[in-house]
Coordinates of C-alpha atoms in Angstrom, one line a residue:
M2 CA 123.0 136.6 84.8
F3 CA 121.1 134.1 86.9
P4 CA 121.2 131.3 84.2
M5 CA 124.9 131.8 83.9
L6 CA 125.3 131.4 87.7
T7 CA 123.2 128.2 87.6
L8 CA 125.4 126.8 84.8
L9 CA 128.6 127.6 86.6
S10 CA 127.2 126.1 89.8
M11 CA 126.4 122.9 88.0
F12 CA 129.8 122.8 86.4
Y13 CA 131.4 123.3 89.8
Y14 CA 129.3 120.5 91.2
I15 CA 130.4 118.0 88.5
C16 CA 134.0 118.9 89.2
L17 CA 133.5 118.4 92.9
R18 CA 132.0 114.9 92.4
R19 CA 134.9 113.9 90.2
R20 CA 137.4 115.2 92.7
S21 CA 135.7 113.3 95.5
R22 CA 136.7 110.0 93.9
S23 CA 140.4 110.8 94.5
G24 CA 140.5 113.5 97.1
T25 CA 140.5 113.2 100.9
R26 CA 137.4 113.6 103.0
S27 CA 138.6 117.0 104.3
E28 CA 139.1 118.3 100.8
V29 CA 135.7 117.3 99.8
L30 CA 134.1 119.0 102.8
N31 CA 136.0 122.2 102.2
S32 CA 134.7 122.2 98.6
R33 CA 131.2 121.6 99.8
R34 CA 131.3 124.6 102.0
A35 CA 132.5 126.7 99.1
I36 CA 129.6 125.7 96.9
E37 CA 127.1 126.3 99.7
A38 CA 128.5 129.8 100.1
N39 CA 128.0 130.4 96.4
Q40 CA 124.5 129.1 96.5
R41 CA 123.4 131.8 99.0
T42 CA 123.6 134.3 96.3
L43 CA 121.1 132.5 94.0
P44 CA 117.6 133.9 93.8
L45 CA 114.8 132.1 95.8
S46 CA 111.3 131.4 94.7
V47 CA 108.5 133.6 96.0
E48 CA 107.4 132.4 99.4
V49 CA 103.7 131.3 99.6
E50 CA 101.7 131.8 102.8
Q51 CA 98.6 129.7 103.4
Y52 CA 96.3 128.7 106.2
A53 CA 95.0 125.2 106.8
K54 CA 92.3 124.3 104.3
E55 CA 91.0 121.2 106.1
V56 CA 91.4 119.1 109.3
L57 CA 92.0 115.5 108.2
D58 CA 92.5 113.7 111.5
F59 CA 93.0 114.2 115.2
S60 CA 93.2 112.1 118.4
S61 CA 90.9 114.0 120.7
H62 CA 89.2 117.3 121.3
Y63 CA 87.3 119.1 124.0
G64 CA 84.3 119.9 121.8
S65 CA 81.4 117.9 120.6
E66 CA 81.1 116.0 117.3
N67 CA 78.0 118.0 116.5
S68 CA 79.3 121.5 117.3
M69 CA 82.2 123.8 116.5
S70 CA 82.9 125.0 120.0
Y71 CA 86.4 123.9 121.2
T72 CA 86.7 121.5 118.3
M73 CA 89.8 120.7 116.2
W74 CA 87.9 121.8 113.1
N75 CA 88.4 125.4 114.2
L76 CA 92.0 125.1 113.1
A77 CA 90.9 125.3 109.4
G78 CA 91.0 128.7 107.9
V79 CA 92.1 132.1 109.1
P80 CA 92.4 133.1 112.8
N81 CA 89.3 133.6 114.8
V82 CA 90.8 134.9 118.0
F83 CA 94.5 135.8 117.6
P84 CA 96.1 138.0 118.8
S85 CA 93.6 138.0 121.7
S86 CA 94.4 135.8 124.7
G87 CA 92.1 133.7 126.8
D88 CA 89.5 130.9 126.8
F89 CA 87.5 131.1 123.5
T90 CA 85.1 128.6 122.1
Q91 CA 86.2 129.4 118.5
T92 CA 89.6 127.7 119.1
A93 CA 90.9 124.1 119.0
V94 CA 91.3 122.4 122.3
F95 CA 92.5 118.9 123.2
R96 CA 90.7 116.7 125.7
V97 CA 93.2 116.7 128.6
Y98 CA 96.0 118.8 130.1
G99 CA 98.4 118.6 133.1
A100 CA 99.2 115.5 135.1
W101 CA 95.7 115.0 136.6
W102 CA 94.6 112.3 134.1
E103 CA 97.8 110.3 134.8
Q104 CA 96.8 110.0 138.5
C105 CA 93.4 108.5 137.8
A106 CA 92.6 104.8 138.4
S107 CA 91.4 104.5 134.8
T108 CA 94.8 105.4 133.3
P109 CA 96.6 102.3 132.0
Q110 CA 100.1 101.4 133.0
P111 CA 102.9 102.9 130.8
F112 CA 104.7 100.5 128.4
R113 CA 108.2 99.5 129.2
R114 CA 110.9 100.2 126.6
T115 CA 109.1 103.3 125.2
A116 CA 111.6 105.6 123.5
P117 CA 112.6 108.4 125.9
S118 CA 112.4 110.9 123.0
F119 CA 108.7 110.1 122.4
H120 CA 106.6 112.7 124.3
S121 CA 103.4 113.0 122.1
Q122 CA 100.0 112.5 123.8
D123 CA 97.7 114.0 121.0
Y124 CA 98.0 114.9 117.4
I125 CA 96.2 116.7 114.6
E126 CA 96.7 116.5 110.8
L127 CA 96.1 119.5 108.6
A128 CA 95.8 119.8 104.8
F129 CA 96.8 122.9 102.9
E130 CA 95.8 124.0 99.4
E131 CA 99.2 124.0 97.6
P132 CA 102.2 121.7 98.1
V133 CA 105.3 123.7 99.0
Y134 CA 108.8 123.2 100.2
P135 CA 108.4 124.4 103.8
T136 CA 110.4 127.4 105.0
A137 CA 108.3 128.0 108.2
V138 CA 105.4 126.6 110.1
E139 CA 103.6 129.1 112.5
V140 CA 101.1 128.0 115.1
L141 CA 98.9 130.7 116.6
E142 CA 98.4 129.7 120.3
T143 CA 95.9 131.8 122.2
Y144 CA 95.9 130.3 125.6
H145 CA 98.5 128.4 127.7
P146 CA 101.0 127.8 124.9
G147 CA 103.8 125.4 124.9
A148 CA 102.2 122.0 124.3
I149 CA 103.6 121.4 120.8
V150 CA 106.5 118.8 120.8
Q151 CA 106.7 117.8 117.2
I152 CA 105.9 119.1 113.7
L153 CA 106.0 116.7 110.8
A154 CA 105.4 116.9 107.0
C155 CA 104.1 114.2 104.7
S156 CA 104.9 113.5 101.1
L157 CA 101.3 112.6 100.3
N158 CA 99.0 115.1 98.7
P159 CA 95.6 114.4 100.4
F160 CA 93.8 116.1 97.5
S161 CA 95.6 114.1 94.8
Q162 CA 93.8 111.3 92.9
N163 CA 97.1 109.4 92.4
P164 CA 98.7 108.9 95.8
P165 CA 102.4 107.8 95.8
A166 CA 103.3 104.2 96.5
D167 CA 105.7 105.2 99.3
V168 CA 104.3 107.7 101.8
R169 CA 107.0 109.5 103.8
W170 CA 106.9 111.5 107.0
E171 CA 109.7 113.9 107.9
V172 CA 110.2 115.6 111.2
L173 CA 110.5 119.4 110.7
W174 CA 111.0 120.2 114.3
A175 CA 110.9 118.4 117.7
G176 CA 111.3 119.5 121.3
D177 CA 110.7 118.4 124.8
P178 CA 107.4 119.1 126.7
S179 CA 107.4 122.7 128.0
K180 CA 105.1 125.5 129.0
A181 CA 105.3 129.2 128.3
L182 CA 106.0 131.7 131.1
T183 CA 102.6 133.2 130.7
P184 CA 99.2 131.9 129.4
Q185 CA 99.1 134.8 126.9
A186 CA 98.8 134.3 123.2
R187 CA 101.9 133.8 121.1
Q188 CA 103.0 133.0 117.5
F189 CA 105.1 129.8 117.7
S190 CA 107.5 129.5 114.8
P191 CA 110.4 127.2 115.5
S192 CA 113.3 126.8 113.1
I193 CA 112.4 123.9 110.8
K194 CA 114.5 121.4 108.9
Q195 CA 114.7 121.7 105.1
I196 CA 113.2 118.7 103.3
N197 CA 113.5 117.5 99.7
F198 CA 109.8 117.1 98.8
A199 CA 106.9 119.5 98.6
T200 CA 104.1 119.0 101.2
N201 CA 100.7 120.2 101.9
L202 CA 100.0 117.8 104.8
I203 CA 101.3 119.0 108.2
R204 CA 101.0 117.1 111.5
L205 CA 101.3 118.7 115.0
E206 CA 101.9 116.5 118.0
V207 CA 101.4 117.9 121.5
N208 CA 102.1 117.0 125.1
S209 CA 100.1 119.1 127.6
S210 CA 101.3 117.4 130.8
L211 CA 103.2 120.5 132.0
L212 CA 100.5 123.0 131.3
E213 CA 98.3 124.5 134.1
Y214 CA 95.2 124.5 131.9
Y215 CA 93.9 123.6 128.4
T216 CA 96.0 124.8 125.6
E217 CA 94.1 126.6 122.8
L218 CA 95.2 126.8 119.1
D219 CA 93.7 129.3 116.7
A220 CA 95.3 128.7 113.3
V221 CA 98.3 127.2 111.5
I222 CA 100.3 129.0 108.8
L223 CA 102.5 127.0 106.3
R224 CA 105.1 129.1 104.5
G225 CA 107.1 127.7 101.6
V226 CA 108.2 127.9 98.0
K227 CA 106.7 126.0 95.1
Q228 CA 110.1 125.3 93.4
R229 CA 112.6 123.2 95.1
P230 CA 115.4 125.3 96.6
I231 CA 118.6 124.9 94.5
L232 CA 120.7 124.2 97.5
S233 CA 118.6 121.2 98.4
L234 CA 119.3 119.7 95.0
Y235 CA 122.9 119.4 95.8
K236 CA 122.5 118.4 99.4
M237 CA 121.1 115.0 98.6
P238 CA 124.2 113.5 96.9
M239 CA 126.8 115.7 98.7
I240 CA 125.9 115.3 102.3
D241 CA 126.2 111.5 102.3
I242 CA 129.8 111.2 103.3
C243 CA 129.5 107.4 103.3
D244 CA 129.6 107.6 99.5
L245 CA 133.1 109.0 99.6
S246 CA 136.1 106.6 99.7
D247 CA 138.3 106.6 102.8
S248 CA 141.9 107.7 102.6
E249 CA 144.7 105.1 102.8
E250 CA 145.4 106.2 106.4
E251 CA 141.8 105.7 107.4
R252 CA 141.7 102.3 105.8
E253 CA 144.8 101.1 107.7
V254 CA 143.4 102.3 111.0
A255 CA 140.1 100.6 110.4
E256 CA 141.8 97.3 109.4
A257 CA 144.0 97.4 112.5
S258 CA 140.9 98.0 114.7
N259 CA 139.0 95.1 113.1
A260 CA 142.0 92.8 113.6
K261 CA 142.0 93.5 117.3
S262 CA 138.2 93.1 117.7
S263 CA 138.0 89.8 115.8
T264 CA 139.3 87.6 118.6
G265 CA 135.8 86.7 119.9
N266 CA 133.3 88.0 122.4
G267 CA 135.8 88.2 125.3
Y268 CA 134.1 87.2 128.5
F269 CA 130.7 88.6 127.4
D270 CA 129.4 85.3 126.3
K271 CA 130.3 83.8 129.7
L272 CA 127.8 85.9 131.5
P273 CA 124.6 84.2 132.6
Y274 CA 121.8 84.2 130.1
E275 CA 119.4 86.0 132.5
L276 CA 121.9 88.8 133.1
I277 CA 122.4 89.5 129.4
Q278 CA 118.6 89.4 129.0
L279 CA 118.3 92.0 131.8
I280 CA 120.9 94.3 130.1
V281 CA 119.2 94.0 126.7
S282 CA 115.8 94.8 128.3
H283 CA 116.8 98.4 128.8
L284 CA 117.1 99.0 125.0
T285 CA 114.5 100.7 122.9
L286 CA 113.0 98.7 120.0
P287 CA 115.2 100.2 117.2
D288 CA 118.4 99.7 119.4
L289 CA 117.2 96.1 120.0
C290 CA 116.9 95.5 116.3
R291 CA 120.3 97.0 115.6
L292 CA 122.0 95.0 118.3
A293 CA 120.6 91.8 116.8
Q294 CA 122.6 92.4 113.7
S295 CA 126.0 92.6 115.6
C296 CA 126.6 88.9 116.3
K297 CA 124.8 85.5 116.7
L298 CA 125.0 85.6 120.5
L299 CA 123.2 89.0 120.7
Q300 CA 120.8 88.1 118.0
Q301 CA 119.6 85.2 120.1
H302 CA 119.1 87.5 123.1
C303 CA 117.5 90.3 121.0
C304 CA 115.0 87.9 119.3
D305 CA 114.0 86.1 122.5
P306 CA 110.2 86.4 122.9
L307 CA 110.7 87.3 126.6
Q308 CA 112.0 90.7 125.3
Y309 CA 108.6 91.3 123.8
I310 CA 106.2 90.7 126.6
Q311 CA 105.3 94.4 126.3
L312 CA 105.6 96.2 123.1
S313 CA 104.4 99.7 122.1
L314 CA 104.8 100.6 118.4
Q315 CA 103.1 103.9 118.8
P316 CA 106.4 105.9 118.7
Y317 CA 107.1 104.4 115.3
W318 CA 103.7 105.1 113.7
A319 CA 105.3 106.9 110.8
H320 CA 107.4 103.9 109.7
L321 CA 105.2 100.9 110.6
T322 CA 104.0 98.6 107.8
D323 CA 102.6 95.1 107.2
A324 CA 106.2 94.1 106.6
S325 CA 107.2 95.4 110.1
L326 CA 104.5 93.3 111.8
G327 CA 105.5 90.3 109.8
H328 CA 109.1 90.8 110.9
L329 CA 108.1 91.0 114.6
Q330 CA 105.7 88.1 114.5
N331 CA 108.1 85.3 115.4
R332 CA 109.4 87.4 118.3
C333 CA 106.0 88.2 119.8
T334 CA 104.7 84.8 120.5
L335 CA 104.6 85.5 124.3
I336 CA 103.4 89.1 124.0
Q337 CA 100.9 90.3 126.7
R338 CA 100.6 94.1 126.2
F339 CA 100.6 95.5 122.7
S340 CA 100.1 99.0 121.4
L341 CA 99.5 99.9 117.7
S342 CA 97.9 103.3 118.5
W343 CA 98.2 105.9 115.7
T344 CA 99.8 103.4 113.4
G345 CA 98.9 102.1 109.9
N346 CA 96.9 104.9 108.5
R347 CA 96.8 105.6 104.7
G348 CA 97.4 102.0 103.8
A349 CA 100.7 101.5 105.7
V350 CA 99.1 98.6 107.7
T351 CA 96.2 96.6 106.2
A352 CA 93.5 94.7 107.9
T353 CA 95.0 91.5 106.5
G354 CA 98.4 92.2 108.0
F355 CA 97.0 93.1 111.3
C356 CA 94.8 90.0 111.5
S357 CA 97.7 87.8 110.5
F358 CA 99.7 89.1 113.5
V359 CA 96.8 88.8 116.0
K360 CA 96.1 85.2 114.9
A361 CA 99.8 84.3 115.4
C362 CA 100.4 86.2 118.6
G363 CA 97.1 87.0 120.3
A364 CA 96.7 84.0 122.5
G365 CA 98.3 85.6 125.5
L366 CA 97.3 89.2 124.9
V367 CA 95.9 91.0 127.9
C368 CA 96.1 94.6 126.7
L369 CA 95.6 95.9 123.2
E370 CA 95.8 99.6 122.4
L371 CA 94.4 100.6 119.0
A372 CA 93.6 104.3 119.3
C373 CA 93.2 106.1 116.0
C374 CA 93.8 103.0 113.9
H375 CA 91.8 103.7 110.9
F376 CA 92.7 100.4 109.1
L377 CA 90.5 98.5 111.5
T378 CA 87.4 96.7 110.0
E379 CA 84.7 94.5 111.4
G380 CA 86.8 91.5 110.4
C381 CA 89.6 92.8 112.6
L382 CA 87.4 92.9 115.7
E383 CA 86.1 89.5 114.9
V384 CA 89.7 88.1 114.8
I385 CA 90.5 89.8 118.1
A386 CA 87.4 88.2 119.7
Q387 CA 88.4 84.8 118.4
S388 CA 92.2 84.9 118.9
C389 CA 92.5 86.8 122.2
P390 CA 90.6 84.9 124.9
A391 CA 92.5 86.5 127.8
L392 CA 92.1 90.1 126.6
Q393 CA 91.3 92.4 129.5
E394 CA 92.0 95.9 128.1
L395 CA 90.9 97.2 124.7
N396 CA 91.3 100.8 123.5
L397 CA 89.5 101.9 120.3
S398 CA 89.6 105.6 121.1
S399 CA 88.9 107.8 118.0
C400 CA 88.4 104.8 115.7
D401 CA 85.6 106.9 114.2
R402 CA 85.7 105.2 110.8
L403 CA 84.9 101.8 112.2
H404 CA 81.4 100.6 111.1
P405 CA 78.8 100.5 113.9
Q406 CA 78.1 96.8 113.5
A407 CA 81.7 95.9 114.1
F408 CA 81.4 96.6 117.8
G409 CA 79.0 93.7 118.3
H410 CA 82.0 91.3 118.4
I411 CA 83.3 93.0 121.6
A412 CA 80.5 91.2 123.5
Q413 CA 82.5 87.9 123.0
M414 CA 85.5 89.3 125.0
K415 CA 84.1 88.3 128.4
A416 CA 87.3 88.9 130.3
L417 CA 87.4 92.6 129.5
R418 CA 88.2 94.9 132.5
R419 CA 88.9 98.2 130.6
L420 CA 87.1 99.3 127.4
V421 CA 87.7 102.7 125.7
L422 CA 85.2 103.6 123.0
Y423 CA 85.7 107.4 123.0
R424 CA 84.6 109.1 119.7
T425 CA 83.4 105.8 118.1
K426 CA 80.2 105.1 116.3
I427 CA 79.0 102.4 118.6
E428 CA 75.2 102.1 118.7
Q429 CA 73.0 101.3 121.6
T430 CA 72.2 97.7 120.6
A431 CA 75.9 96.7 120.4
L432 CA 76.7 98.5 123.7
L433 CA 73.9 96.8 125.6
S434 CA 75.1 93.4 124.3
I435 CA 78.6 94.2 125.6
L436 CA 77.3 95.2 129.0
T437 CA 75.2 92.0 129.2
F438 CA 78.2 89.7 128.7
C439 CA 81.2 91.7 129.9
T440 CA 80.2 91.8 133.5
Q441 CA 83.8 92.2 134.8
L442 CA 84.2 95.7 133.4
Q443 CA 85.9 98.1 135.7
H444 CA 86.7 101.0 133.4
L445 CA 84.4 102.2 130.6
N446 CA 84.8 105.3 128.4
L447 CA 81.8 106.3 126.3
G448 CA 82.8 109.9 125.9
S449 CA 81.4 111.6 122.7
C450 CA 79.6 108.5 121.5
V451 CA 76.9 110.3 119.6
M452 CA 75.1 107.2 118.1
I453 CA 73.7 106.0 121.4
E454 CA 70.1 107.1 121.6
D455 CA 69.1 106.6 125.3
Y456 CA 71.8 106.8 127.9
D457 CA 69.3 106.2 130.7
V458 CA 68.9 102.6 129.4
V459 CA 72.7 102.3 129.3
A460 CA 73.1 103.6 132.9
S461 CA 70.4 101.3 134.1
M462 CA 72.2 98.3 132.5
L463 CA 75.5 99.3 134.0
G464 CA 73.9 99.4 137.4
V465 CA 72.5 95.9 137.0
R466 CA 75.3 94.1 135.1
C467 CA 78.6 96.0 135.9
R468 CA 78.7 96.3 139.6
L469 CA 82.5 96.2 139.7
L470 CA 82.8 99.5 137.7
R471 CA 85.4 101.9 139.0
S472 CA 85.4 104.6 136.3
L473 CA 82.8 105.8 133.8
D474 CA 83.3 108.5 131.2
L475 CA 80.0 109.9 129.8
W476 CA 81.5 113.1 128.5
R477 CA 79.0 114.9 126.3
C478 CA 76.5 112.1 126.3
R479 CA 72.9 112.9 125.3
N480 CA 69.6 112.2 127.0
L481 CA 70.9 111.1 130.4
T482 CA 68.4 112.1 133.1
E483 CA 68.1 111.8 136.8
R484 CA 66.6 108.3 136.4
G485 CA 69.7 106.9 134.8
V486 CA 72.0 108.7 137.3
T487 CA 70.0 107.3 140.3
E488 CA 70.1 103.7 139.0
L489 CA 73.8 104.1 138.2
A490 CA 74.6 105.3 141.7
A491 CA 72.5 102.5 143.3
G492 CA 74.2 99.7 141.3
C493 CA 77.8 100.8 140.8
R494 CA 78.8 101.6 144.4
L495 CA 82.5 101.1 143.7
L496 CA 82.7 104.0 141.3
E497 CA 85.8 106.2 141.9
E498 CA 85.6 108.3 138.7
L499 CA 82.6 109.7 137.0
D500 CA 82.6 112.2 134.1
L501 CA 79.3 113.8 133.4
G502 CA 80.8 116.9 131.7
W503 CA 78.5 118.7 129.3
C504 CA 75.5 116.4 130.0
S505 CA 73.1 119.3 129.7
T506 CA 69.9 117.2 130.4
L507 CA 70.8 116.7 134.1
Q508 CA 69.1 119.0 136.5
S509 CA 70.1 119.6 140.1
S510 CA 66.5 120.3 141.1
S511 CA 65.8 116.6 140.5
G512 CA 68.2 115.6 143.3
C513 CA 70.4 113.5 141.0
F514 CA 73.6 115.1 142.2
L515 CA 72.6 114.5 145.8
Q516 CA 72.0 110.8 145.0
L517 CA 75.5 110.7 143.5
A518 CA 77.2 112.2 146.5
R519 CA 75.3 109.9 149.0
G520 CA 75.6 106.7 146.9
L521 CA 79.2 106.9 145.8
P522 CA 81.4 107.5 148.8
R523 CA 84.6 106.3 147.0
L524 CA 84.4 109.1 144.4
R525 CA 87.9 110.5 143.6
K526 CA 87.0 112.3 140.4
L527 CA 83.7 114.0 139.5
F528 CA 83.3 116.2 136.4
L529 CA 80.0 118.2 136.2
T530 CA 81.4 120.5 133.6
A531 CA 79.1 123.1 132.1
N532 CA 76.1 122.1 134.1
R533 CA 74.6 125.5 135.1
T534 CA 72.2 124.0 137.7
V535 CA 74.9 122.7 140.2
C536 CA 74.3 124.5 143.4
D537 CA 75.6 125.0 147.0
S538 CA 73.6 122.0 148.4
D539 CA 75.3 119.7 145.8
I540 CA 78.7 120.9 146.9
E541 CA 77.9 120.5 150.5
E542 CA 76.7 116.9 150.0
L543 CA 80.0 116.1 148.3
A544 CA 81.8 117.6 151.2
A545 CA 79.8 115.5 153.6
H546 CA 79.9 112.2 151.8
C547 CA 83.0 112.1 149.5
P548 CA 86.1 112.5 151.7
A549 CA 88.4 110.9 149.0
L550 CA 87.5 113.4 146.3
Q551 CA 90.6 114.6 144.4
H552 CA 89.3 116.2 141.2
L553 CA 86.2 118.2 140.8
D554 CA 85.1 120.3 137.8
I555 CA 82.1 122.5 138.1
L556 CA 82.9 124.9 135.3
G557 CA 80.1 127.2 134.2
T558 CA 77.7 126.9 137.2
R559 CA 75.9 130.1 138.3
M560 CA 74.7 128.8 141.6
V561 CA 77.8 127.9 143.7
S562 CA 79.1 130.4 146.2
A563 CA 82.5 130.8 148.0
V564 CA 80.9 129.6 151.3
S565 CA 80.1 126.1 150.0
L566 CA 83.5 125.8 148.3
R567 CA 85.2 126.6 151.7
K568 CA 83.2 123.7 153.3
L569 CA 84.3 121.4 150.4
L570 CA 88.0 122.4 150.7
R571 CA 88.0 121.8 154.5
S572 CA 86.2 118.4 154.3
C573 CA 88.0 117.0 151.3
S574 CA 91.6 117.1 152.4
K575 CA 92.8 115.0 149.4
L576 CA 91.5 117.5 146.9
L577 CA 94.1 118.4 144.2
L578 CA 92.1 120.0 141.4
L579 CA 89.1 122.3 141.5
D580 CA 87.9 124.0 138.3
V581 CA 85.6 127.0 138.9
S582 CA 86.1 128.7 135.5
F583 CA 83.0 130.7 134.4
C584 CA 81.4 130.3 137.8
S585 CA 79.6 133.6 138.0
Q586 CA 79.7 133.9 141.8
I587 CA 83.4 133.0 142.0
D588 CA 85.6 135.9 141.0
A589 CA 89.4 136.1 140.6
R590 CA 89.8 137.6 144.1
T591 CA 87.9 134.7 145.7
V592 CA 90.2 132.2 143.9
Q593 CA 93.2 134.0 145.2
E594 CA 91.9 133.9 148.8
L595 CA 91.0 130.2 148.6
S596 CA 94.3 129.3 146.9
A597 CA 96.2 131.0 149.8
L598 CA 94.1 129.1 152.4
F599 CA 94.5 125.8 150.6
P600 CA 97.8 125.9 148.7
A601 CA 97.8 122.1 147.9
V602 CA 94.7 122.5 145.7
A603 CA 95.1 123.8 142.1
I604 CA 92.0 126.0 141.7
K605 CA 91.4 126.8 138.1
K606 CA 89.8 130.0 136.8
S607 CA 90.2 130.6 133.1
F608 CA 89.8 134.1 131.6
T609 CA 88.8 135.8 128.4
Q610 CA 90.6 138.9 127.4

């Protein structure tokens, strides 16, 4: 019976295509609805359920590169926690949440002309065992759900030895940033779009800006069928209404409309050049490119290099290629701020294509964002150093495949003010060379740089050479002791942000935290996360010497009481964030009392069910 149904359906489809050549558009659409109704009776393939086999790439994580706690690698395999709710080390956690990081001095200015539909802040890519035509993607969220804003599928099989020439990404689902009503666990399974290729590579993109604490993910389930659904076979040629001829009436209306609009530009071309430039400047990049094709006047305005002083290609990472960069090259001769973050992976952009662009357009570059750009090579950094003499900001966050010796070229960029090396393989020799020559540094991120052997030497060099430093991120650095902290506090008196989270070698008994409080009166953000030795005297010193403090994280300490926290909250009137999660002397009732007394402060206390 089923073969007969399939044969009849194919016959009906052929008849419909013949009819479309002579029938009206409405007739064709009615026939299409009929065949779709018939297809609902056809049998479907057996649905396959599979968990992620491997984590391929991600932009950030809370955990360490040498551990499994709070790392993205926890998303591979079956659930560890779900359906339990709470803060568990076996889950995957991104590096940031909320709006706190956007308020910091180290946060770069947003790019103009960024597409309003682009909300993503972080991503993770997951490989599954079998390619399937997706019917559902389910994400097991165990704490503060709601961060996922986009789910995509890729045509590339990451386990195949013969990758396709054309790698396609399709959005299965997209939504605005949100947060769930409660922090409890949930199974997130949005309605996804049907695609016409099998996939075993799924990408999740998140935005945690509305969340009250870190979101935690436990597992991802991909459901799908191995055989292409029959309905999708017909959708490809039938949905494209542009293939169908217009009726005679539609042609007459279109010709009349064209005749009326062919009289010129009206008064639009009489507007001042600057006014048209201002109007055009509000368009996103794709709209700008489309408008350039409408007429010669608007092409002139849309291709003016003044429209490309700032350009972020991050929202278009899935489509950017060497050809795209080549097409934009003549328009970007005056570019000053440029972002290629997340772009070019899996061969879409090559080192050659990137270097060609930088050589042609890099003379005026002040800011270059290259987070998660895995096409970068040592030659690329050498070209940046030679072609961008005015460069002040360089972001290489999570460029973890860049060879250690490549970072030595950064020392030639003597105008640098902001340098992000989070999750890179920079070694101590290259870093010391950078600090020796780049003495104008104001913002430096060395979070999770595991190849650096002695952070005391680095801190000492910072105190001597980089006295203008305003923010320093040493998240999860190894071997930093009170000697390095003391020399840092003595030399970098302008520090406003200092992240010493998970620096387990620091001991309060050495007096290092007292030195910080007394030596850095401008501190606005201080993270002492997971340092169990932080005590009441440290908190009282902060209260006495750091009146500008806004963000303080003392998660995990056992020696801080409610008494010292009250002193801190009274003295630091600008405080906005206080994380006391897993502080054994601070229970939920104390948090409620302090929150009632100081409602302007977000006091965080995570829980484990």
